């Protein structure tokens, strides 16, 4: 199902809000942003959250929400691109199979 531009914009806005919430939380708790780019496992996450379970839980929740929102937008956009390319291929195939008029 092709998504409308409004649907894509809503998904984009949701992803931006989730990312903003995560980054705000990180700034409030002194978590450095370069940790977002690392393949962070449990030991490093407990270290960057200072071993505080509540901070860890909230950080993990926001990190997951941000990633999920980003993936929803990415997959919807990719699906639209696939559908557009399929429609273009179908139109090209129909044009190729159409009888050619002779002049």
N, CA, C and O of each residue as an XYZ file, in Angstrom:
412
protein
N       0.844     -1.173      0.000
C       0.000      0.000      0.000
C       0.894      1.242      0.000
O       1.764      1.402      0.856
N       0.663      2.090     -0.957
C       1.464      3.303     -1.058
C       1.001      4.308     -0.008
O      -0.194      4.547      0.169
N       1.969      4.881      0.674
C       1.677      5.889      1.695
C       1.570      7.260      1.049
O       2.274      7.565      0.086
N       0.679      8.079      1.591
C       0.554      9.445      1.090
C       1.690     10.283      1.655
O       2.362      9.888      2.607
N       1.887     11.434      1.055
C       2.928     12.343      1.534
C       2.635     12.771      2.975
O       3.558     12.971      3.765
N       1.351     12.911      3.316
C       0.978     13.279      4.688
C       1.349     12.167      5.670
O       1.815     12.438      6.777
N       1.141     10.913      5.255
C       1.520      9.777      6.106
C       3.027      9.761      6.344
O       3.489      9.570      7.469
N       3.785      9.963      5.266
C       5.242      9.980      5.400
C       5.698     11.131      6.288
O       6.611     10.969      7.098
N       5.064     12.295      6.138
C       5.437     13.442      6.964
C       5.119     13.171      8.432
O       5.891     13.549      9.314
N       3.985     12.518      8.698
C       3.629     12.179     10.078
C       4.644     11.201     10.672
O       5.038     11.346     11.829
N       5.065     10.213      9.891
C       6.075      9.267     10.365
C       7.411      9.968     10.592
O       8.115      9.672     11.558
N       7.758     10.894      9.706
C       8.999     11.660      9.853
C       8.948     12.502     11.125
O       9.910     12.536     11.891
N       7.826     13.179     11.346
C       7.682     14.009     12.546
C       7.775     13.164     13.812
O       8.387     13.576     14.797
N       7.166     11.979     13.780
C       7.229     11.066     14.924
C       8.670     10.641     15.197
O       9.099     10.590     16.350
N       9.411     10.338     14.142
C      10.813      9.938     14.297
C      11.643     11.087     14.860
O      12.497     10.877     15.721
N      11.392     12.295     14.376
C      12.137     13.462     14.872
C      11.829     13.736     16.340
O      12.727     14.065     17.114
N      10.565     13.601     16.721
C      10.182     13.818     18.120
C      10.823     12.776     19.033
O      11.303     13.106     20.118
N      10.831     11.527     18.596
C      11.445     10.465     19.402
C      12.941     10.705     19.550
O      13.498     10.508     20.629
N      13.589     11.125     18.478
C      15.020     11.411     18.532
C      15.290     12.612     19.433
O      16.254     12.622     20.200
N      14.439     13.613     19.334
C      14.599     14.810     20.173
C      14.446     14.449     21.654
O      15.201     14.938     22.495
N      13.470     13.593     21.971
C      13.268     13.170     23.358
C      14.495     12.419     23.875
O      14.919     12.625     25.012
N      15.061     11.551     23.043
C      16.255     10.800     23.437
C      17.428     11.737     23.672
O      18.121     11.620     24.683
N      17.656     12.656     22.760
C      18.797     13.570     22.889
C      18.629     14.524     24.073
O      19.605     14.858     24.744
N      17.410     14.958     24.327
C      17.154     15.806     25.493
C      17.458     15.041     26.773
O      18.092     15.574     27.683
N      17.008     13.796     26.844
C      17.281     12.954     28.006
C      18.783     12.768     28.193
O      19.292     12.836     29.311
N      19.483     12.533     27.091
C      20.931     12.342     27.169
C      21.616     13.607     27.678
O      22.526     13.537     28.504
N      21.179     14.756     27.186
C      21.766     16.021     27.639
C      21.497     16.256     29.121
O      22.379     16.700     29.855
N      20.274     15.955     29.560
C      19.911     16.154     30.967
C      20.731     15.276     31.901
O      21.029     15.674     33.027
N      21.097     14.085     31.440
C      21.813     13.138     32.297
C      23.302     13.041     31.973
O      23.996     12.164     32.488
N      23.783     13.927     31.132
C      25.214     13.964     30.835
C      25.725     12.780     30.038
O      26.901     12.429     30.130
N      24.866     12.173     29.269
C      25.274     11.049     28.425
C      25.771     11.637     27.106
O      25.064     12.393     26.441
N      26.988     11.277     26.747
C      27.588     11.841     25.538
C      26.945     11.243     24.289
O      26.635     10.053     24.238
N      26.755     12.087     23.297
C      26.039     11.673     22.088
C      26.805     10.682     21.229
O      26.197      9.954     20.444
N      28.117     10.637     21.359
C      28.854      9.680     20.524
C      28.521      8.239     20.897
O      28.827      7.321     20.136
N      27.896      8.026     22.060
C      27.500      6.668     22.437
C      26.372      6.142     21.560
O      26.155      4.932     21.494
N      25.649      7.041     20.882
C      24.584      6.585     19.989
C      25.138      5.822     18.793
O      24.449      4.973     18.229
N      26.365      6.113     18.403
C      26.952      5.492     17.221
C      27.681      4.191     17.532
O      28.143      3.510     16.617
N      27.788      3.841     18.791
C      28.520      2.638     19.172
C      27.588      1.441     19.265
O      26.415      1.595     19.606
N      28.095      0.247     18.966
C      27.301     -0.950     19.229
C      27.351     -1.219     20.736
O      28.134     -2.039     21.216
N      26.499     -0.511     21.454
C      26.589     -0.468     22.911
C      25.907     -1.686     23.514
O      24.734     -1.947     23.247
N      26.640     -2.420     24.319
C      26.084     -3.554     25.031
C      25.707     -3.166     26.450
O      25.849     -2.009     26.846
N      25.232     -4.127     27.206
C      24.771     -3.867     28.567
C      25.846     -3.252     29.460
O      25.547     -2.287     30.163
N      27.087     -3.759     29.471
C      28.085     -3.170     30.372
C      28.331     -1.686     30.107
O      28.433     -0.899     31.048
N      28.428     -1.303     28.846
C      28.670      0.107     28.545
C      27.442      0.956     28.851
O      27.575      2.094     29.302
N      26.248      0.418     28.610
C      25.036      1.179     28.924
C      24.925      1.428     30.420
O      24.520      2.513     30.839
N      25.277      0.439     31.227
C      25.220      0.670     32.673
C      26.284      1.672     33.086
O      26.078      2.450     34.018
N      27.420      1.658     32.399
C      28.476      2.619     32.718
C      28.060      4.038     32.340
O      28.252      4.964     33.128
N      27.496      4.223     31.152
C      27.147      5.580     30.725
C      25.939      6.133     31.467
O      25.732      7.346     31.497
N      25.138      5.251     32.066
C      24.013      5.734     32.871
C      24.367      5.790     34.349
O      23.499      6.030     35.188
N      25.621      5.574     34.669
C      26.070      5.678     36.051
C      25.567      4.564     36.946
O      25.555      4.713     38.168
N      25.155      3.465     36.369
C      24.665      2.340     37.158
C      23.294      2.578     37.771
O      22.829      1.770     38.575
N      22.646      3.662     37.408
C      21.311      3.985     37.927
C      20.278      3.238     37.088
O      20.134      3.483     35.890
N      19.571      2.334     37.734
C      18.634      1.487     37.000
C      17.502      2.286     36.367
O      17.103      1.994     35.240
N      16.981      3.281     37.063
C      15.885      4.091     36.522
C      16.341      4.867     35.286
O      15.612      4.962     34.298
N      17.552      5.420     35.351
C      18.097      6.151     34.200
C      18.335      5.181     33.048
O      18.029      5.489     31.896
N      18.878      4.013     33.362
C      19.120      3.001     32.334
C      17.814      2.606     31.655
O      17.742      2.555     30.428
N      16.779      2.327     32.453
C      15.488      1.915     31.896
C      14.902      2.993     30.990
O      14.405      2.698     29.903
N      14.963      4.238     31.445
C      14.418      5.336     30.642
C      15.239      5.539     29.366
O      14.680      5.749     28.290
N      16.560      5.474     29.492
C      17.443      5.618     28.327
C      17.147      4.522     27.306
O      17.021      4.794     26.112
N      17.039      3.291     27.777
C      16.776      2.164     26.885
C      15.420      2.316     26.205
O      15.284      2.055     25.010
N      14.421      2.739     26.972
C      13.076      2.939     26.428
C      13.091      4.005     25.329
O      12.510      3.806     24.262
N      13.750      5.130     25.588
C      13.807      6.210     24.601
C      14.632      5.811     23.379
O      14.296      6.170     22.250
N      15.710      5.069     23.613
C      16.551      4.613     22.508
C      15.769      3.664     21.598
O      15.857      3.766     20.374
N      15.017      2.757     22.181
C      14.212      1.820     21.395
C      13.104      2.547     20.635
O      12.844      2.249     19.470
N      12.453      3.503     21.302
C      11.380      4.262     20.654
C      11.916      5.068     19.477
O      11.282      5.147     18.426
N      13.085      5.661     19.664
C      13.692      6.445     18.590
C      14.043      5.556     17.398
O      13.768      5.908     16.251
N      14.642      4.421     17.672
C      14.995      3.493     16.596
C      13.773      2.951     15.873
O      13.769      2.845     14.646
N      12.734      2.608     16.632
C      11.519      2.068     16.025
C      10.830      3.111     15.151
O      10.361      2.790     14.058
N      10.767      4.349     15.620
C      10.134      5.413     14.834
C      10.917      5.667     13.549
O      10.329      5.870     12.487
N      12.234      5.655     13.651
C      13.061      5.836     12.462
C      12.874      4.712     11.461
O      12.811      4.953     10.255
N      12.786      3.486     11.956
C      12.580      2.340     11.059
C      11.211      2.397     10.392
O      11.088      2.065      9.213
N      10.173      2.814     11.132
C       8.840      2.916     10.525
C       8.862      3.882      9.341
O       8.300      3.590      8.285
N       9.512      5.031      9.520
C       9.610      5.990      8.414
C      10.421      5.392      7.266
O      10.005      5.451      6.110
N      11.568      4.823      7.586
C      12.457      4.272      6.562
C      11.747      3.196      5.743
O      11.817      3.214      4.514
N      11.068      2.262      6.403
C      10.403      1.176      5.690
C       9.243      1.692      4.844
O       9.045      1.220      3.725
N       8.473      2.653      5.359
C       7.367      3.220      4.586
C       7.900      3.925      3.345
O       7.336      3.786      2.259
N       8.967      4.668      3.499
C       9.560      5.381      2.368
C      10.121      4.394      1.341
O       9.940      4.584      0.138
N      10.789      3.357      1.801
C      11.328      2.338      0.888
C      10.205      1.611      0.155
O      10.318      1.322     -1.037
N       9.134      1.319      0.863
C       7.998      0.641      0.237
C       7.403      1.524     -0.860
O       7.063      1.029     -1.935
N       7.275      2.816     -0.599
C       6.789      3.737     -1.630
C       7.703      3.721     -2.845
O       7.234      3.668     -3.982
N       9.005      3.766     -2.603
C       9.957      3.750     -3.715
C       9.837      2.465     -4.530
O       9.887      2.505     -5.760
N       9.679      1.320     -3.851
C       9.528      0.047     -4.562
C       8.257      0.044     -5.408
O       8.266     -0.417     -6.549
N       7.155      0.563     -4.838
C       5.896      0.588     -5.579
C       5.977      1.511     -6.789
O       5.440      1.193     -7.850
N       6.646      2.653     -6.635
C       6.808      3.575     -7.762
C       7.636      2.936     -8.873
O       7.289      3.050    -10.049
N       8.715      2.270     -8.512
C       9.558      1.627     -9.521
C       8.814      0.485    -10.206
O       8.968      0.278    -11.409
N       8.005     -0.260     -9.442
C       7.223     -1.344    -10.034
C       6.205     -0.782    -11.020
O       5.991     -1.361    -12.085
N       5.577      0.337    -10.677
C       4.614      0.962    -11.587
C       5.312      1.454    -12.851
O       4.766      1.334    -13.948
N       6.509      2.004    -12.705
C       7.274      2.454    -13.874
C       7.645      1.275    -14.769
O       7.546      1.366    -15.992
N       8.072      0.169    -14.158
C       8.420     -1.016    -14.947
C       7.190     -1.563    -15.678
O       7.272     -1.964    -16.839
N       6.052     -1.572    -14.981
C       4.822     -2.073    -15.591
C       4.413     -1.187    -16.765
O       4.018     -1.692    -17.816
N       4.507      0.134    -16.590
C       4.159      1.050    -17.678
C       5.108      0.870    -18.860
O       4.676      0.888    -20.012
N       6.385      0.698    -18.583
C       7.355      0.489    -19.659
C       7.068     -0.815    -20.392
O       7.180     -0.878    -21.616
N       6.701     -1.844    -19.657
C       6.377     -3.135    -20.269
C       5.117     -3.024    -21.124
O       5.050     -3.602    -22.209
N       4.126     -2.288    -20.643
C       2.893     -2.095    -21.412
C       3.188     -1.321    -22.693
O       2.639     -1.636    -23.749
N       4.045     -0.320    -22.605
C       4.414      0.449    -23.797
C       5.175     -0.418    -24.791
O       4.998     -0.282    -26.002
N       6.008     -1.295    -24.291
C       6.782     -2.174    -25.157
C       5.870     -3.167    -25.872
O       6.082     -3.481    -27.043
N       4.846     -3.661    -25.158
C       3.942     -4.657    -25.734
C       2.849     -4.043    -26.597
O       2.208     -4.754    -27.372
N       2.625     -2.754    -26.480
C       1.566     -2.098    -27.258
C       1.910     -2.182    -28.742
O       3.075     -2.070    -29.124
N       0.893     -2.381    -29.571
C       1.167     -2.447    -31.016
C       1.705     -1.104    -31.511
O       1.197     -0.041    -31.153
N       2.724     -1.180    -32.325
C       3.350      0.027    -32.856
C       2.568      0.501    -34.079
O       2.249     -0.283    -34.972
N       2.270      1.790    -34.101
C       1.581      2.359    -35.258
C       2.607      2.640    -36.345
O       3.693      3.153    -36.076
N       2.249      2.300    -37.559
C       3.149      2.583    -38.675
C       2.747      3.894    -39.315
O       1.562      4.196    -39.453
N       3.732      4.658    -39.700
C       3.444      5.970    -40.281
C       3.215      5.901    -41.756
O       2.962      6.925    -42.390
